[in-house]
Coordinates of C-alpha atoms and ligand atoms in Angstrom, one line a residue:
M190 CA -0.6 -0.2 -0.2
T191 CA 1.3 4.1 -0.5
P192 CA 1.7 5.8 2.2
T193 CA 0.1 9.3 2.7
L194 CA 2.2 11.5 3.8
Y195 CA 0.3 14.4 5.6
R196 CA 2.0 17.3 5.8
A197 CA 0.3 19.8 8.2
A198 CA 0.7 22.7 10.6
F199 CA 0.9 19.7 14.6
M200 CA 0.7 19.7 18.1
H201 CA -0.6 17.3 20.1
T202 CA 0.3 16.1 24.4
P203 CA 1.5 11.9 24.5
S204 CA 2.4 13.3 28.2
S205 CA 0.7 15.2 30.7
P206 CA 1.1 18.3 31.1
F207 CA 0.0 18.5 34.1
T208 CA 3.4 16.2 34.8
D209 CA 5.1 17.0 32.1
A210 CA 6.4 20.2 31.6
D211 CA 7.2 19.8 27.7
A212 CA 4.1 18.1 26.8
L213 CA 3.5 19.9 23.6
H214 CA 4.8 19.2 21.1
V215 CA 4.5 21.4 18.1
E216 CA 5.8 21.1 14.7
E217 CA 4.8 24.2 12.3
D218 CA 6.2 22.1 9.4
G219 CA 5.0 18.9 9.7
G220 CA 4.8 15.2 8.0
L221 CA 2.3 12.7 9.1
L222 CA 3.7 9.2 7.3
V223 CA 0.5 7.5 6.7
N224 CA 0.0 4.1 5.9
G225 CA -3.1 1.6 7.1
G226 CA -4.3 4.2 8.7
V227 CA -1.3 3.7 11.9
I228 CA 1.2 6.8 11.7
V229 CA 3.9 5.0 10.8
Q230 CA 6.3 7.9 11.0
S231 CA 5.8 11.9 12.5
G232 CA 8.1 15.1 13.1
D233 CA 9.5 16.9 9.9
F234 CA 7.9 17.4 6.7
A235 CA 10.4 18.1 5.1
G236 CA 13.1 15.1 6.7
L237 CA 10.4 13.1 5.6
R238 CA 10.2 13.5 2.7
A239 CA 13.4 13.1 1.6
A240 CA 12.7 9.6 3.9
H241 CA 10.0 8.8 1.5
P242 CA 10.0 9.9 -1.6
E243 CA 7.2 7.1 -3.0
A244 CA 4.6 8.2 -0.4
A245 CA 1.5 10.7 -1.9
V246 CA 1.4 14.0 0.0
H247 CA -1.7 15.3 1.3
D248 CA -0.9 18.9 1.4
L249 CA -3.5 20.2 4.9
H250 CA -2.0 23.9 4.3
G251 CA -3.1 26.5 6.3
G252 CA -5.3 25.7 10.0
V253 CA -3.7 23.2 12.5
L254 CA -4.0 19.6 12.5
L255 CA -4.6 17.8 15.8
P256 CA -5.3 14.3 17.4
G257 CA -8.9 13.6 16.8
F258 CA -10.9 15.1 20.3
I259 CA -12.8 12.3 22.8
D260 CA -15.4 13.3 24.6
T261 CA -16.2 10.5 27.6
H262 CA -19.5 11.9 28.6
V263 CA -21.8 12.4 26.3
H264 CA -25.6 10.8 25.8
Y265 CA -27.2 10.4 22.3
P266 CA -30.2 10.3 22.9
Q267 CA -30.4 13.8 24.9
V268 CA -29.0 15.1 21.1
R269 CA -32.5 16.9 20.8
V270 CA -33.0 18.3 23.8
I271 CA -30.0 20.6 24.4
G272 CA -30.1 24.2 24.8
G273 CA -32.8 23.4 28.2
L274 CA -31.2 25.8 30.3
G275 CA -32.8 27.3 34.1
R276 CA -33.3 23.5 35.9
P277 CA -31.5 21.9 38.4
L278 CA -30.8 18.4 37.7
L279 CA -33.1 16.5 39.4
D280 CA -36.1 18.9 37.6
W281 CA -34.6 19.0 34.4
L282 CA -33.8 14.8 34.1
E283 CA -37.6 15.2 35.0
H284 CA -39.3 17.7 32.8
V285 CA -36.6 18.2 29.9
T286 CA -34.7 15.0 29.5
L287 CA -36.5 11.8 30.6
P288 CA -39.3 12.1 28.5
E289 CA -37.3 12.9 25.5
E290 CA -35.4 9.4 26.5
A291 CA -38.6 7.4 26.7
R292 CA -38.9 8.3 22.8
L293 CA -36.6 6.5 22.1
A294 CA -38.3 3.3 22.5
D295 CA -40.2 4.1 19.7
P296 CA -37.5 2.4 17.2
A297 CA -37.4 5.2 13.6
Y298 CA -37.4 7.9 16.9
A299 CA -34.0 6.5 18.0
R300 CA -32.4 5.5 14.7
A301 CA -33.6 9.3 13.7
V302 CA -31.8 10.4 17.4
A303 CA -28.7 8.5 16.3
K304 CA -28.1 9.7 13.5
D305 CA -27.9 12.9 14.8
F306 CA -26.3 11.7 17.6
L307 CA -23.3 10.8 15.1
H308 CA -23.4 14.1 13.0
G309 CA -22.6 15.3 15.8
L310 CA -19.8 14.3 17.0
R311 CA -17.6 14.1 13.7
C312 CA -18.4 17.6 12.7
N313 CA -17.2 18.4 15.9
G314 CA -13.6 16.8 14.8
T315 CA -15.2 13.8 18.1
T316 CA -13.7 10.9 17.4
T317 CA -13.8 9.3 19.8
A318 CA -16.7 8.7 22.4
L319 CA -17.8 7.4 25.9
V320 CA -21.5 7.3 25.0
F321 CA -24.0 7.2 27.9
G322 CA -27.0 4.5 26.2
S323 CA -30.1 4.3 25.9
H324 CA -32.1 2.9 28.6
F325 CA -33.6 0.6 25.5
K326 CA -31.8 -2.6 24.3
G327 CA -33.6 -1.9 20.3
A328 CA -31.9 2.1 20.1
M329 CA -28.8 0.9 21.3
D330 CA -28.4 -2.4 18.2
L331 CA -29.6 0.4 16.2
F332 CA -27.4 3.4 18.0
F333 CA -24.0 0.4 17.6
E334 CA -25.6 -0.6 13.7
E335 CA -25.0 3.3 12.8
A336 CA -21.9 4.0 14.9
A337 CA -20.2 1.4 12.2
Q338 CA -21.4 3.3 9.4
T339 CA -19.7 6.3 10.6
G340 CA -15.8 4.8 11.4
L341 CA -16.1 7.1 14.5
R342 CA -14.7 4.9 18.0
T343 CA -18.0 3.9 20.6
V344 CA -17.8 2.3 23.8
A345 CA -21.1 2.2 25.0
G346 CA -24.0 1.3 26.7
L347 CA -27.8 0.4 28.3
V348 CA -28.4 2.1 30.2
V349 CA -30.1 0.5 33.6
S350 CA -33.0 1.8 36.4
D351 CA -34.8 0.4 38.6
R352 CA -37.0 3.2 40.7
M353 CA -37.4 6.8 40.8
L354 CA -37.3 7.5 36.9
R355 CA -40.8 7.1 34.8
P356 CA -42.4 3.7 34.5
E357 CA -41.1 3.0 30.9
L358 CA -37.7 3.7 31.7
H359 CA -37.8 1.2 34.4
T360 CA -36.7 -3.0 34.2
T361 CA -35.2 -5.5 36.4
P362 CA -32.0 -6.6 37.6
D363 CA -32.7 -9.8 35.3
L364 CA -33.2 -7.9 32.5
A365 CA -30.0 -5.8 32.6
Y366 CA -27.9 -9.0 33.1
S367 CA -29.0 -10.8 30.3
E368 CA -30.2 -6.8 28.0
G369 CA -26.4 -6.6 28.0
R370 CA -24.9 -9.9 28.2
A371 CA -26.8 -9.6 24.8
L372 CA -25.6 -7.0 23.8
I373 CA -21.6 -7.3 25.0
E374 CA -21.9 -10.6 23.0
R375 CA -23.0 -8.9 19.5
W376 CA -20.9 -5.8 19.8
H377 CA -18.0 -5.5 22.2
G378 CA -15.0 -5.6 20.6
V379 CA -16.7 -5.7 16.8
G380 CA -15.1 -3.5 14.6
R381 CA -14.2 0.5 16.7
A382 CA -17.3 -1.0 18.6
R383 CA -16.9 -1.2 22.5
Y384 CA -19.5 -2.0 25.4
A385 CA -19.9 -0.3 28.0
V386 CA -22.3 -1.5 31.4
T387 CA -24.2 2.4 32.6
P388 CA -26.2 2.6 35.4
R389 CA -27.7 5.4 34.8
F390 CA -26.7 6.6 38.7
S391 CA -27.3 5.6 42.1
L392 CA -30.4 7.2 43.0
S393 CA -32.1 5.4 40.0
A394 CA -30.4 2.1 40.7
S395 CA -31.3 0.0 43.6
E396 CA -28.5 -2.6 44.8
G397 CA -29.5 -5.2 42.6
I398 CA -29.3 -3.7 39.3
L399 CA -26.3 -2.4 40.2
D400 CA -24.7 -5.9 41.7
A401 CA -26.3 -7.4 38.1
C402 CA -24.4 -4.3 36.8
A403 CA -20.7 -6.5 38.7
A404 CA -21.9 -9.6 37.2
L405 CA -21.7 -8.7 33.3
V406 CA -17.7 -6.1 34.6
S407 CA -16.7 -9.7 36.4
E408 CA -18.1 -11.9 33.1
Y409 CA -17.3 -9.5 30.8
P410 CA -13.3 -8.3 32.3
D411 CA -12.7 -6.1 29.7
V412 CA -15.5 -4.2 29.4
H413 CA -15.7 -0.2 30.5
F414 CA -17.8 0.5 33.5
T415 CA -19.7 4.9 33.7
S416 CA -22.0 6.4 35.3
H417 CA -22.6 9.7 37.3
I418 CA -21.4 11.0 40.7
N419 CA -21.5 13.7 43.2
E420 CA -23.3 16.0 40.4
N421 CA -25.5 18.1 42.4
V422 CA -26.0 18.8 46.4
R423 CA -30.2 17.7 46.4
E424 CA -29.1 14.6 44.1
V425 CA -25.3 13.9 47.1
Q426 CA -28.2 13.4 49.6
T427 CA -30.4 11.1 48.4
V428 CA -27.6 8.3 47.4
R429 CA -27.3 9.4 51.1
E430 CA -30.2 8.2 51.6
L431 CA -31.3 5.8 49.4
F432 CA -27.5 4.0 51.1
P433 CA -27.7 4.1 54.4
G434 CA -25.2 1.1 54.8
R435 CA -22.9 2.6 52.6
L436 CA -20.4 5.6 53.6
D437 CA -20.5 7.9 50.9
Y438 CA -21.9 7.8 47.3
L439 CA -19.1 6.5 45.5
D440 CA -19.2 3.3 47.8
T441 CA -22.3 2.7 46.6
Y442 CA -20.1 1.6 43.3
D443 CA -17.7 -0.3 44.8
R444 CA -19.1 -2.2 47.5
A445 CA -20.9 -3.7 44.2
G446 CA -17.6 -4.1 42.9
L447 CA -17.4 -1.6 40.3
L448 CA -14.5 0.4 40.2
G449 CA -11.5 -0.2 38.5
R450 CA -8.7 1.5 35.7
R451 CA -11.4 0.7 33.5
S452 CA -14.1 3.2 35.0
V453 CA -15.3 6.7 34.2
L454 CA -17.5 8.6 36.5
A455 CA -19.2 12.1 35.6
H456 CA -18.7 14.7 37.3
N457 CA -17.7 14.4 40.8
I458 CA -18.1 18.1 42.3
H459 CA -19.4 17.8 45.7
T460 CA -16.7 15.2 46.1
T461 CA -14.8 14.1 49.7
D462 CA -11.4 13.8 50.6
R463 CA -12.5 10.0 50.7
E464 CA -13.6 8.9 47.9
L465 CA -11.1 10.3 45.7
G466 CA -8.5 8.7 47.6
Q467 CA -10.5 5.4 46.4
M468 CA -10.5 6.8 43.3
A469 CA -7.2 6.9 42.6
A470 CA -6.8 3.4 44.9
H471 CA -8.7 1.6 42.0
H472 CA -6.9 3.9 39.3
C473 CA -11.0 5.2 37.7
T474 CA -11.3 9.1 36.0
A475 CA -13.8 11.9 36.4
A476 CA -15.3 12.9 33.2
H477 CA -15.3 17.0 33.6
C478 CA -18.1 18.3 31.9
P479 CA -18.0 23.0 33.1
C480 CA -20.6 23.5 29.7
S481 CA -23.1 21.2 31.6
N482 CA -22.3 22.1 35.5
S483 CA -22.4 25.6 34.2
A484 CA -26.0 25.6 32.4
L485 CA -27.4 23.3 35.7
G486 CA -25.5 25.0 38.9
S487 CA -25.0 22.1 39.6
G488 CA -20.8 24.4 40.5
P489 CA -17.3 24.1 40.1
F490 CA -15.3 21.3 38.8
P491 CA -12.4 21.1 42.6
L492 CA -9.8 20.4 39.8
K493 CA -7.1 20.4 41.3
R494 CA -8.4 18.4 44.4
H495 CA -8.3 15.4 41.8
L496 CA -5.3 15.7 40.9
A497 CA -3.0 16.4 44.2
A498 CA -5.8 13.1 45.0
G499 CA -3.9 11.3 41.6
V500 CA -7.7 10.7 40.3
H501 CA -7.3 10.5 35.8
V502 CA -9.5 13.1 34.8
A503 CA -10.4 13.4 31.1
L504 CA -13.5 15.8 30.1
G505 CA -17.2 15.4 28.2
T506 CA -19.8 17.2 26.6
D507 CA -22.6 15.8 28.8
V508 CA -24.8 16.6 25.7
G509 CA -27.5 17.6 26.7
G510 CA -27.1 18.7 30.2
G511 CA -24.0 20.1 28.3
T512 CA -24.1 23.0 26.0
G513 CA -22.9 21.0 22.5
F514 CA -20.6 18.5 20.8
S515 CA -17.6 21.1 21.2
L516 CA -14.4 20.3 23.0
L517 CA -13.1 23.1 22.4
K518 CA -16.3 25.4 23.9
E519 CA -15.6 22.4 27.0
G520 CA -11.5 23.2 26.7
L521 CA -12.8 27.1 26.9
Q522 CA -15.2 26.4 29.5
A523 CA -13.4 24.2 31.8
Y524 CA -10.1 27.1 31.7
F525 CA -13.3 30.2 32.5
M526 CA -14.0 27.8 35.6
Q527 CA -10.3 27.5 37.8
Q528 CA -10.4 30.6 36.8
L529 CA -13.2 32.2 38.5
L530 CA -12.2 29.8 41.7
G531 CA -9.3 31.6 42.0
E532 CA -7.1 30.5 44.8
D533 CA -9.2 26.8 44.5
G534 CA -8.0 27.0 40.7
L535 CA -5.9 25.6 38.8
P536 CA -5.0 28.0 35.9
L537 CA -4.3 25.6 32.7
T538 CA -2.8 26.9 29.3
P539 CA -3.4 25.8 25.6
A540 CA -1.4 22.9 26.6
H541 CA -3.3 21.4 29.4
L542 CA -6.6 21.5 27.0
L543 CA -5.1 20.0 24.4
Y544 CA -4.4 17.0 27.1
L545 CA -7.7 17.3 28.6
C546 CA -9.4 16.7 24.6
T547 CA -6.8 13.9 23.4
R548 CA -4.2 12.7 25.2
A549 CA -6.3 12.5 28.8
G550 CA -9.5 10.9 27.3
A551 CA -7.5 8.0 25.7
E552 CA -5.9 6.9 28.8
A553 CA -10.1 7.5 30.5
L554 CA -11.1 4.5 28.1
D555 CA -6.7 2.1 28.3
M556 CA -6.9 2.8 23.9
H557 CA -3.8 5.2 24.9
G558 CA -1.8 2.5 23.3
Q559 CA -3.9 3.1 20.2
I560 CA -5.6 6.6 20.4
G561 CA -4.6 10.2 21.5
D562 CA -1.6 11.6 20.0
F563 CA 1.0 11.8 17.0
S564 CA 2.7 9.2 17.7
A565 CA 4.4 6.6 15.6
G566 CA 2.4 3.4 16.4
K567 CA -1.1 5.1 16.4
A568 CA -3.7 4.9 14.9
F569 CA -4.5 8.1 12.6
D570 CA -7.4 10.1 14.0
A571 CA -6.8 13.5 13.2
V572 CA -8.8 16.3 12.8
W573 CA -8.2 19.5 11.0
L574 CA -8.6 22.9 12.4
C575 CA -9.0 25.2 9.4
P576 CA -10.9 28.8 9.8
P577 CA -12.6 29.9 6.9
Q578 CA -11.8 32.6 4.2
G579 CA -12.4 36.0 5.7
S580 CA -13.5 33.7 9.4
T581 CA -12.6 36.5 12.4
L582 CA -10.3 33.4 14.4
E583 CA -8.1 33.4 10.8
A584 CA -7.0 36.8 10.9
I585 CA -6.1 35.5 14.9
L586 CA -3.7 32.7 13.8
D587 CA -2.9 34.9 11.1
H588 CA -1.1 37.1 13.3
A589 CA 0.2 33.8 16.3
S590 CA 3.3 34.7 17.0
S591 CA 3.8 30.7 18.8
P592 CA 1.8 27.9 18.2
S593 CA 0.9 28.2 21.8
E594 CA -1.1 31.2 21.1
T595 CA -2.5 30.0 18.3
L596 CA -3.8 26.6 20.2
A597 CA -5.3 29.1 22.5
A598 CA -7.0 31.3 19.6
L599 CA -8.1 27.9 18.8
F600 CA -10.4 27.2 22.0
A601 CA -10.8 30.7 22.6
G602 CA -12.7 31.2 19.4
G603 CA -13.1 28.1 17.5
T604 CA -16.6 25.8 16.4
Q605 CA -18.2 23.7 14.7
A606 CA -17.5 25.4 12.1
D607 CA -14.0 25.7 11.6
V608 CA -13.4 21.9 11.8
A609 CA -12.1 21.3 7.9
Q610 CA -11.8 17.5 7.8
V611 CA -12.3 14.2 10.0
W612 CA -10.5 10.5 9.9
V613 CA -10.3 7.6 12.0
G614 CA -7.7 5.3 11.4
G615 CA -7.0 6.9 8.5
G616 CA -10.2 7.4 6.8
E617 CA -12.1 10.0 6.1
V618 CA -15.3 10.4 8.7
Y619 CA -16.0 14.5 7.4
A620 CA -15.3 17.0 5.5
R621 CA -16.6 20.7 5.4
P622 CA -19.3 21.2 2.9
G623 CA -17.7 22.7 0.6
L624 CA -13.9 21.4 1.3
S625 CA -12.2 21.2 -1.8
S626 CA -11.9 18.2 -3.5
S627 CA -7.7 19.1 -3.8
E628 CA -7.6 19.7 -0.1
S629 CA -9.4 16.5 0.7
V630 CA -8.1 12.7 1.0
P631 CA -8.8 9.8 -1.2
K632 CA -11.5 8.5 0.7
Q633 CA -11.1 5.2 2.6
S634 CA -13.2 2.9 3.7
P635 CA -14.6 4.2 7.7
V636 CA -15.0 0.3 8.6
L637 CA -11.7 -1.2 8.5
A638 CA -10.9 -1.1 12.5
S639 CA -7.3 -0.7 12.7
Ligands
GUN900 N1 -27.8 11.7 36.1 C1 -28.1 11.0 36.2 N2 -29.0 11.1 34.8 C2 -28.0 12.1 34.4 C3 -28.2 13.2 32.8 O1 -28.6 12.1 31.4 N3 -27.5 14.1 32.6 C4 -26.8 14.5 33.8 N4 -25.4 15.4 33.8 N5 -27.0 14.0 35.2 C5 -27.3 12.8 35.7
ZN901 ZN1 -24.3 13.1 31.7

């Protein structure tokens, strides 16, 4: 196979800027040699060109190439209710979200929502997502079918609950187990799909449901686990009352045997030092969703305390509690939130934001051997951000005096309109309408798993 040499200004974070001051790697005239969807060599363009005259050069002139974004918390059934502002979590669930989630009982509706959702991910440059699914097994089969068509990497699962939602969204421990098992057998590890065992949150899950989830995690140790935790003070108080025998919210998951290296818990705002210590001991990730936390008034995220305790943190959009699919916007809101926290906040640099949107997500999903940065051996999952001609962002980038300034401007001003092209495993999964064919690579099959 003839390799492709992508020529672009690129940036990536192969290590964490929270522990490595030189984590941001920049190639202003860079080359990524890609063969069979995998980056074979990564470096400066001239050197790679001289060493590989046989490669087909693909010039991504203008803008910046970044590793594909990784969203570690986003709800598939909620795409059509983004923007339900003005309500705290439990009120928003009851009046905005759960009525919409009930509509996914209809397979035609669920398929249309899955298409909207997957389109939202890829046109924002998201190439991998840990997806909070639907309460309906049929809607999850449809989701995985549609996801396979797009070529995106998805980790997703049936959401299970047996109390305090709406009757049509409730299941039983036996069904949670048997439907979860059937979905794992059918989809986990098939193409680019993986499975996540997903109780909605302890408020809506009895011990029986959590035990059914734990049975799946123990039977299939390489599946993922995800849920919500410590998002809202009323929620935390209710969970305390529902589980009088547990030490705290985290303990409801821990005592069931659900926590491990592949566990991602969304929010964790109103957390305790004991919980943070236990999350670190289990190597869990906290998915920080700053737009959602702001929109629902859930509270400011204690990033400093997480990092001090050794808890890994990645970013999630939390659509539809969040305000959209853009991880650029999420990075900016994370930055704002830490600024507003004053002494309790952690000042974030553009390198931190890039790491949180890419490599940190790959680590959360235990996929950092395969994705998250542009090192040799990684899959070519990439987003080319190239502002449209005449846009303000183009003018800013034209006059940026350092890569760090360029990156800051992309987070501050970048939107869906600046996403020009997106690849997963070397296959194009999105090209901006109107992108000229000379700018666009020949399509490879997006269903090739690499
Ligand atoms: N907790 C339980 N369900 C949800 C949800 O759908 N969104 C958010 N943000 N929190 C939740
Ligand atoms: Zn959520």
